[in-house]
Coordinates of N, CA and C in Angstrom, one line a residue:
X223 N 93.9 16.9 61.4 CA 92.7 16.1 61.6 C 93.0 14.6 61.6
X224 N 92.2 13.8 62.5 CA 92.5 12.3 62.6 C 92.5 11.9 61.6
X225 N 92.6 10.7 60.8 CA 92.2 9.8 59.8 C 91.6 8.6 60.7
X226 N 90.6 8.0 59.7 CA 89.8 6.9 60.1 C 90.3 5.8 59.4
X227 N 90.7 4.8 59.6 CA 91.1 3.7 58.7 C 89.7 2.8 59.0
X228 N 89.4 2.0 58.1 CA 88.2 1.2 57.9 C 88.7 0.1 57.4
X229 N 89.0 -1.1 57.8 CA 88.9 -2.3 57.3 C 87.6 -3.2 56.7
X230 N 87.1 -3.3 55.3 CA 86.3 -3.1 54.5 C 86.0 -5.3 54.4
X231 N 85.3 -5.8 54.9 CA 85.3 -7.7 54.9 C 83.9 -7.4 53.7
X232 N 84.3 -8.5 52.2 CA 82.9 -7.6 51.6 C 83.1 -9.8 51.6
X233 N 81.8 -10.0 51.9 CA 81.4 -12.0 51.6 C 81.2 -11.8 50.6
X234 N 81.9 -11.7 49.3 CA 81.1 -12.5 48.5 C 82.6 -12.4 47.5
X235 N 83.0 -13.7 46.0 CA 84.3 -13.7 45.7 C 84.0 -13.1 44.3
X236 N 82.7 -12.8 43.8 CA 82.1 -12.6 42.7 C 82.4 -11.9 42.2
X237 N 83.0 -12.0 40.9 CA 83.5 -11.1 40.3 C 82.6 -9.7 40.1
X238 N 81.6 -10.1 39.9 CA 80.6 -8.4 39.6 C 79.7 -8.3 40.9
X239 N 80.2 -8.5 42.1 CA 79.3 -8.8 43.0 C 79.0 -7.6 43.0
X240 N 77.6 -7.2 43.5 CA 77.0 -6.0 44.0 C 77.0 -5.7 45.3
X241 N 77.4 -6.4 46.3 CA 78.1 -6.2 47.7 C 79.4 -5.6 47.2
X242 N 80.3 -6.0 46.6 CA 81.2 -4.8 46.0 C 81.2 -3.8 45.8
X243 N 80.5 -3.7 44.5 CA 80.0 -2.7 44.2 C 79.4 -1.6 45.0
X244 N 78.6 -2.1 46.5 CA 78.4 -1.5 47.5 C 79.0 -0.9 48.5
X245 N 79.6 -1.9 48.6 CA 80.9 -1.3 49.6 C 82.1 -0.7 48.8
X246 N 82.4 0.2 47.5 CA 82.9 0.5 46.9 C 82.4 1.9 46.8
X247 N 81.1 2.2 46.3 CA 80.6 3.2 46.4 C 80.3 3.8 47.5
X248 N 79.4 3.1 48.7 CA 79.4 4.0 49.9 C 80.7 4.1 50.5
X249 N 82.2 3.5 50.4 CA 82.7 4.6 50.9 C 83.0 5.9 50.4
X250 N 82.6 6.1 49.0 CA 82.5 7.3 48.7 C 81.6 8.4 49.1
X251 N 81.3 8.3 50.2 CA 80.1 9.1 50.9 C 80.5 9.3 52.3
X252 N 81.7 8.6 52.7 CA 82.4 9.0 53.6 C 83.0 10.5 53.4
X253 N 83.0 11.3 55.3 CA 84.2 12.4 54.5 C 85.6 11.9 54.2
X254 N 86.0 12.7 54.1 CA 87.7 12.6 53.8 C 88.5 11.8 54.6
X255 N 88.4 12.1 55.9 CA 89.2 11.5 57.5 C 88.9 10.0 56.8
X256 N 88.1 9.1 56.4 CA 87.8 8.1 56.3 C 88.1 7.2 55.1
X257 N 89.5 6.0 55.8 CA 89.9 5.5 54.4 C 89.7 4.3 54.4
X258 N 88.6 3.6 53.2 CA 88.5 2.4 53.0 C 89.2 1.5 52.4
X259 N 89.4 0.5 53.1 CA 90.7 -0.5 52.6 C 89.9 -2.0 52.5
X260 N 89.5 -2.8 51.1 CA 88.9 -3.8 51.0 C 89.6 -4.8 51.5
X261 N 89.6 -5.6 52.4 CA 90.7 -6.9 52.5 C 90.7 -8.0 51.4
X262 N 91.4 -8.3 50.8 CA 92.1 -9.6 50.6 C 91.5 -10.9 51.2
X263 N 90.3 -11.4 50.8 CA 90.0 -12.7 51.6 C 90.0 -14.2 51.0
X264 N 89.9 -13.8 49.4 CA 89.7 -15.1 48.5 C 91.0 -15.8 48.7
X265 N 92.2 -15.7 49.3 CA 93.5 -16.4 49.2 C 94.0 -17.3 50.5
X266 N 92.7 -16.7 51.4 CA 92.9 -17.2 52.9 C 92.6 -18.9 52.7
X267 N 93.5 -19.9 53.1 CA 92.5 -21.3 53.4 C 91.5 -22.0 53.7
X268 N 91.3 -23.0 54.4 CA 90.0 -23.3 54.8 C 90.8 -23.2 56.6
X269 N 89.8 -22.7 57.4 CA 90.3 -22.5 58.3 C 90.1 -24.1 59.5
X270 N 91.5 -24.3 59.9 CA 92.2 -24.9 60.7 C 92.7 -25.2 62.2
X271 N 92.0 -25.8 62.8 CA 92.8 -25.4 64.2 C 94.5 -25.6 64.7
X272 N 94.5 -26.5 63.7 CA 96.1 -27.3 63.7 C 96.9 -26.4 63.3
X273 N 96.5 -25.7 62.0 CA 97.0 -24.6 61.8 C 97.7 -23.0 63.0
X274 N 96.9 -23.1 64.0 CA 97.3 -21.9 65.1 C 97.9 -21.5 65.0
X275 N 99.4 -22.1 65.2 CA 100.3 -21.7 65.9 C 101.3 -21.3 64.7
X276 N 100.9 -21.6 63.3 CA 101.2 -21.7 61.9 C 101.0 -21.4 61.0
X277 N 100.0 -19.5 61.2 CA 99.0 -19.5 60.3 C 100.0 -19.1 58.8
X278 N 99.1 -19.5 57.8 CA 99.3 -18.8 56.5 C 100.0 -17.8 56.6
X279 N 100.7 -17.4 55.3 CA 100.9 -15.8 55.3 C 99.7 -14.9 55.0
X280 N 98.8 -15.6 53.9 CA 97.9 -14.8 53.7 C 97.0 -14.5 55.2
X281 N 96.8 -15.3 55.8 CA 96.3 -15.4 57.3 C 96.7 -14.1 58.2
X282 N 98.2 -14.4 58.3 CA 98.8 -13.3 58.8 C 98.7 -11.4 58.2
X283 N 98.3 -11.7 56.7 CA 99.0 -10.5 56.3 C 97.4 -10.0 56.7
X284 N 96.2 -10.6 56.5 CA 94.9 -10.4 56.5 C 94.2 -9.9 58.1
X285 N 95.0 -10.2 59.3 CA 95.0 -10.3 60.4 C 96.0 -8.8 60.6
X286 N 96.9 -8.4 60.0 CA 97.5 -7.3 60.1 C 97.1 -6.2 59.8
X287 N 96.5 -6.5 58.3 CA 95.5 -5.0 58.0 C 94.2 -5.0 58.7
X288 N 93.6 -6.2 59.4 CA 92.4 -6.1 60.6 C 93.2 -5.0 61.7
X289 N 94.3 -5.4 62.3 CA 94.5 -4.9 63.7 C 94.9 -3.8 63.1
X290 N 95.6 -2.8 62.5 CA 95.3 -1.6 61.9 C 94.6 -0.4 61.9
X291 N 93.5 -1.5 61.8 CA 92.2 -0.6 61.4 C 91.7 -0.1 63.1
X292 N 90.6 1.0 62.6 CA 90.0 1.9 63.5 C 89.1 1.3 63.8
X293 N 88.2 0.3 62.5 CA 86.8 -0.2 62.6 C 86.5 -0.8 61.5
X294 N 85.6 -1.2 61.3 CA 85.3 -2.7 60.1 C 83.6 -2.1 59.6
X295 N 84.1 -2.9 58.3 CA 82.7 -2.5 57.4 C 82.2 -3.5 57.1
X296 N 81.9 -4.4 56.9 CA 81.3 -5.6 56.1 C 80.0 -6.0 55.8
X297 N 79.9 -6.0 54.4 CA 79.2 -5.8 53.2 C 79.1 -7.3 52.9
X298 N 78.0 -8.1 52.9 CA 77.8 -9.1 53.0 C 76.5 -9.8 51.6
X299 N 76.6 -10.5 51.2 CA 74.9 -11.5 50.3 C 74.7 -12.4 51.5
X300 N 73.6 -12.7 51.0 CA 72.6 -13.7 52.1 C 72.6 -15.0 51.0
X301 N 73.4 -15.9 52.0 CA 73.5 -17.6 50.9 C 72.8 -18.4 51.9
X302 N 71.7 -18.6 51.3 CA 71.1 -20.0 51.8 C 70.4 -19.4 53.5
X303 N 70.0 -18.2 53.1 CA 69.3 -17.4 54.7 C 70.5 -17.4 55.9
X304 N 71.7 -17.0 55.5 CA 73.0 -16.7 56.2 C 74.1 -16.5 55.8
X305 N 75.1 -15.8 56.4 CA 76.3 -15.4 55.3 C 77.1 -16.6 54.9
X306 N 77.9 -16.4 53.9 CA 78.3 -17.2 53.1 C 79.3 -17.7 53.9
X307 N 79.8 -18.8 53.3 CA 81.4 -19.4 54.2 C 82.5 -18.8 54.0
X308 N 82.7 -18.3 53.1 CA 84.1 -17.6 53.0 C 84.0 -16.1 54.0
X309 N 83.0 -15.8 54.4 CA 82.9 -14.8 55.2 C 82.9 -15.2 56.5
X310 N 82.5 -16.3 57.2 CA 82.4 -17.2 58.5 C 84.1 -17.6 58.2
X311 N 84.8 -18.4 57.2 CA 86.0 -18.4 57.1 C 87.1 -17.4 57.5
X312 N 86.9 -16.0 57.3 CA 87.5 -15.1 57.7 C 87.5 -14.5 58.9
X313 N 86.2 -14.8 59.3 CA 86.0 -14.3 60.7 C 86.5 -15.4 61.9
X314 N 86.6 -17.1 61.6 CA 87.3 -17.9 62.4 C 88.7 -17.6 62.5
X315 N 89.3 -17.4 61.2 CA 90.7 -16.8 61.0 C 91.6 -16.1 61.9
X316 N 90.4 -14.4 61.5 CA 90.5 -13.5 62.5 C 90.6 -13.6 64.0
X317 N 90.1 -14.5 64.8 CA 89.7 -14.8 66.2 C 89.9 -15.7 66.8
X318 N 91.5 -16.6 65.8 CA 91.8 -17.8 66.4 C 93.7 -17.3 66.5
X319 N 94.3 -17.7 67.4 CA 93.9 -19.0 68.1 C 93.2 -17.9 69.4
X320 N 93.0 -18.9 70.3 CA 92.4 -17.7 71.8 C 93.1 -17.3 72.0
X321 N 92.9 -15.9 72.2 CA 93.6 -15.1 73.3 C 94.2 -14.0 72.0
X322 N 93.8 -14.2 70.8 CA 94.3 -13.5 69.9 C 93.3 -13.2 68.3
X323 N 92.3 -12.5 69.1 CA 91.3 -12.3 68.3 C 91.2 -10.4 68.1
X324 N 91.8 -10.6 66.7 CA 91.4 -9.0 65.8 C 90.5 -8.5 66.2
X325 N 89.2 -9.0 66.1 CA 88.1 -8.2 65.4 C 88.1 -7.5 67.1
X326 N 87.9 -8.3 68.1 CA 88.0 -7.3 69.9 C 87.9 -6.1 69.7
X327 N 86.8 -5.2 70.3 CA 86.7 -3.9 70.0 C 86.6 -2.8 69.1
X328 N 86.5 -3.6 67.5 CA 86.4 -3.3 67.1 C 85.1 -2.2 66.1
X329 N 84.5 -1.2 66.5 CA 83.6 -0.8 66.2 C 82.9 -1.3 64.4
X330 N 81.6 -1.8 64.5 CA 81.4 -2.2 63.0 C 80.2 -2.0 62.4
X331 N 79.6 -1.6 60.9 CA 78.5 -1.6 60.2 C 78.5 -2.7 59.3
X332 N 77.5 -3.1 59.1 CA 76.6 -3.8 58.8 C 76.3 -3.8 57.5
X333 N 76.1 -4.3 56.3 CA 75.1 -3.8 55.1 C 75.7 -4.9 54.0
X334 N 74.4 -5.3 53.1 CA 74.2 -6.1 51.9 C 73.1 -5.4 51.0
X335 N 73.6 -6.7 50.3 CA 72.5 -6.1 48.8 C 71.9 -7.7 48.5
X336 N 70.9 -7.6 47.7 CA 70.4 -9.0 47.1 C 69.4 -8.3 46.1
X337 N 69.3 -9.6 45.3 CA 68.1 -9.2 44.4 C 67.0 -9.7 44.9
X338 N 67.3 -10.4 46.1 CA 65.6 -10.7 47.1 C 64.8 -9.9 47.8
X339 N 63.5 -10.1 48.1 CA 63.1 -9.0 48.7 C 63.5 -8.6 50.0
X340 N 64.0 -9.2 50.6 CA 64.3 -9.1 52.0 C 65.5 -8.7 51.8
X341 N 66.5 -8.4 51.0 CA 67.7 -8.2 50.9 C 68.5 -9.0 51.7
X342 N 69.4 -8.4 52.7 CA 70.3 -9.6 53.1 C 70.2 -9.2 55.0
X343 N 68.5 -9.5 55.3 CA 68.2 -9.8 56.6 C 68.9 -10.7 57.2
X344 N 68.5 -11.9 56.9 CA 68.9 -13.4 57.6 C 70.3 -13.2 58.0
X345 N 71.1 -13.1 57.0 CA 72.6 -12.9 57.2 C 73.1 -11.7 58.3
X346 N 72.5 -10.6 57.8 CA 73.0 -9.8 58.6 C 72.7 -9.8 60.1
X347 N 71.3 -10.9 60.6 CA 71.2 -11.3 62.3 C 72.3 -11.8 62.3
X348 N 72.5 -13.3 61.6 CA 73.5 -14.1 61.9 C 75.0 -13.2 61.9
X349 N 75.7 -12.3 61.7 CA 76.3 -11.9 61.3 C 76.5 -10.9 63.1
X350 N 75.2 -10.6 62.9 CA 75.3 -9.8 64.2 C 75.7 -10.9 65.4
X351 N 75.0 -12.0 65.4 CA 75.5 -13.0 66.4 C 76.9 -13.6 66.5
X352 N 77.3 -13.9 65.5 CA 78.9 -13.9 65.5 C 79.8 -12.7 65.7
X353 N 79.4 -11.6 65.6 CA 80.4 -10.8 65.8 C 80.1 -10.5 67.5
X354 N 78.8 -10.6 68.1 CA 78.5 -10.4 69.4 C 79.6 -11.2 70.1
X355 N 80.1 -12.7 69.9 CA 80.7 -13.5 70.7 C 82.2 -13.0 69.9
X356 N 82.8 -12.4 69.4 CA 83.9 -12.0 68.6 C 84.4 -10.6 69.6
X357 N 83.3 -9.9 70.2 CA 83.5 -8.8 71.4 C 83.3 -7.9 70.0
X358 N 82.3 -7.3 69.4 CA 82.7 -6.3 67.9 C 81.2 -5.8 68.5
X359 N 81.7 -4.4 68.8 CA 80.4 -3.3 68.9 C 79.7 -3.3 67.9
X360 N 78.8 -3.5 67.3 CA 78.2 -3.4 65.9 C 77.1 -2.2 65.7
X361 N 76.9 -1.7 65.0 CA 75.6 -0.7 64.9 C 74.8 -1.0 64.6
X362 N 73.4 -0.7 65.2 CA 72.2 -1.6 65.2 C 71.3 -0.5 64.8
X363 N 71.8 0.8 64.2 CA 70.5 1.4 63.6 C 71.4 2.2 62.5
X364 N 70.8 3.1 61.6 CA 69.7 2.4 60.7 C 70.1 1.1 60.2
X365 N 69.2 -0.1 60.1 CA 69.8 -1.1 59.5 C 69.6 -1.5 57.9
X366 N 69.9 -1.4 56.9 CA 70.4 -1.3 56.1 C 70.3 -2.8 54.7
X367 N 68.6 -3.4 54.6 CA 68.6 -4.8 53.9 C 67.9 -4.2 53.0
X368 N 69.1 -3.9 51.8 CA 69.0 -3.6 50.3 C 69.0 -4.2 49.1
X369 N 67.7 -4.0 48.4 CA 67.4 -4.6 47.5 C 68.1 -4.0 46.0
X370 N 68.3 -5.0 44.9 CA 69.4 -5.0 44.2 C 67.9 -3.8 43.2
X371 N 68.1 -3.3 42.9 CA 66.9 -2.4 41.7 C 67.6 -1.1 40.9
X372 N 66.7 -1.1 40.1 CA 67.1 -0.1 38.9 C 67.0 1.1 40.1
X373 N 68.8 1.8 39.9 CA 68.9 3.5 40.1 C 69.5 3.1 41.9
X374 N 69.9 2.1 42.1 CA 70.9 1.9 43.4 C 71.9 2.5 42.9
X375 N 72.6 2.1 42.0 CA 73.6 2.3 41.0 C 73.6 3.3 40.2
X376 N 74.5 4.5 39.9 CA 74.4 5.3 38.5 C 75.3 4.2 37.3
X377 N 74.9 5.2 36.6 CA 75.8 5.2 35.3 C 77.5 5.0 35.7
X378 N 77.9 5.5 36.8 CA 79.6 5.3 37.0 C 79.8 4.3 38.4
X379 N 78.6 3.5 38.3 CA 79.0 2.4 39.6 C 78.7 3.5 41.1
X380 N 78.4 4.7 41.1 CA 78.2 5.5 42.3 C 76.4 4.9 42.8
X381 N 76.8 5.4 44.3 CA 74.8 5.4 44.8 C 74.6 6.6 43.7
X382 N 73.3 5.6 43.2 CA 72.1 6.5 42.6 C 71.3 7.6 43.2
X383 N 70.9 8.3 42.8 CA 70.5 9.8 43.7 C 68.9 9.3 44.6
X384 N 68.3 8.4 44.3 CA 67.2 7.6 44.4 C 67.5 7.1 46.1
X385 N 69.0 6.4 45.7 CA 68.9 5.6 47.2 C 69.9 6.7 48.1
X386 N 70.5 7.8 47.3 CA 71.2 8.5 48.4 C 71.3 8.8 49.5
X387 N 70.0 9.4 49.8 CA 69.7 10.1 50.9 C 69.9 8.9 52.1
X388 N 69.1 7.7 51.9 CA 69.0 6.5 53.0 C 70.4 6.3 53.0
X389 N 71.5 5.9 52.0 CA 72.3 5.4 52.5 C 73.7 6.5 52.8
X390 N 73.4 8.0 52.0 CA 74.2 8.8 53.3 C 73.9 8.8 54.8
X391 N 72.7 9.1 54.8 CA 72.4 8.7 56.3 C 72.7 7.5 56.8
X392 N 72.9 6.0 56.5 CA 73.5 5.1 57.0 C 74.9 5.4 57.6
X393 N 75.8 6.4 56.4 CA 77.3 6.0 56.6 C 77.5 7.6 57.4
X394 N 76.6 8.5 57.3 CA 76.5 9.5 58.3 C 76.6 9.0 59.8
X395 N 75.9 7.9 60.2 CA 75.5 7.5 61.3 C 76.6 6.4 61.9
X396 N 77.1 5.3 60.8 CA 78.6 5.0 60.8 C 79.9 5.5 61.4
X397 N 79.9 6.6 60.4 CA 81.1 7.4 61.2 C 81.1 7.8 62.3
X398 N 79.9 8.2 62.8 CA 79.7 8.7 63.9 C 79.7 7.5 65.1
X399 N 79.2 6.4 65.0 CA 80.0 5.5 65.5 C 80.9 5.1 65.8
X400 N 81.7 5.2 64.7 CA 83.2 4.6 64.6 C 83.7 5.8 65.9
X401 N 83.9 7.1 65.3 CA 84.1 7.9 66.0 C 84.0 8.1 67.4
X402 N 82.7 7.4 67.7 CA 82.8 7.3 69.6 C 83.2 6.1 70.3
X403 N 83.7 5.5 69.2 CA 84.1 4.3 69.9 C 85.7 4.1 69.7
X404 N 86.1 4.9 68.9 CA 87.8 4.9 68.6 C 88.1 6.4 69.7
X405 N 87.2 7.4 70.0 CA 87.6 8.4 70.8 C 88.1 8.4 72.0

């Protein structure tokens, strides 16, 4: 049987973030074939053009487990009605210098949490717009602006049985993405 490698970008550095927490648990709703791997992003610099030709190691080593992968997850908060900079940081990273941009082709989902009501809309357009000019297929249905509430979460950090069904169907619909676009 194939394996799916998932390269997992979560915005946020927070220790208890609940976009972690998100993207921690739904990949456990993946089948088996499918293996999530969180990247490493809090160590990367402030990104650089001078830098190109010179990136970091962390740069490099972060750019390695991107090209790897089969497809990308990224689990995002909404700061200030757009994604945060350390996540716009990783994605200049990823895509510089020209002519040597990771993310290319890469098939990707979408999804945040907030304790706002709109969960993490704003960001996730913006989010779609940057990856549009990045060349990243993205999936555009079901789309996925989750609000932070009692019973998202169980008792062991898993989706709560409340929001299951919506968000196995999300990552039902995911794979099946990834899948025609890596086939």
């Amino acid at each position: 049987m194939r394996q799916y490698r998932i390269a997992v970008i979560v915005g946020s550095l927070r220790k208890g973030s609940y976009n972690r927490k998100l993207a921690t648990a739904i990949a456990k709703l993946a089948p088996p074939e499918f293996s999530f791997n969180q990247i490493q992003i809090s160590d990367l610099p402030p990104y650089n053009q001078d830098d190109d030709e010179n990136q970091a190691a962390s740069v490099r080593r972060m750019k390695a487990e991107v090209q790897a992968a089969d497809g990308l997850l990224i689990v995002t908060p909404e700061y200030n009605r757009s994604i945060p900079g350390i996540l716009k940081n990783v994605l200049d990273h990823g895509s510089r210098p020209y002519g040597r941009n990771v993310w290319a082709g890469k098939p990707a989902g979408i999804l945040g949490v907030s304790p706002g009501s709109s969960g993490t809309a704003m960001a996730q357009q913006h989010l779609r717009n940057i990856l549009a000019a990045l060349d990243v297929p993205t999936q555009g249905q079901p789309e996925a602006f989750i609000r932070v509430r009692e019973g998202l979460f169980n008792e062991a950090g898993d989706i709560g049985e409340a929001s299951k069904p919506f968000l196995q169907n999300w990552i039902d619909r995911y794979v099946a993405w990834v899948k025609r676009h890596v086939a």
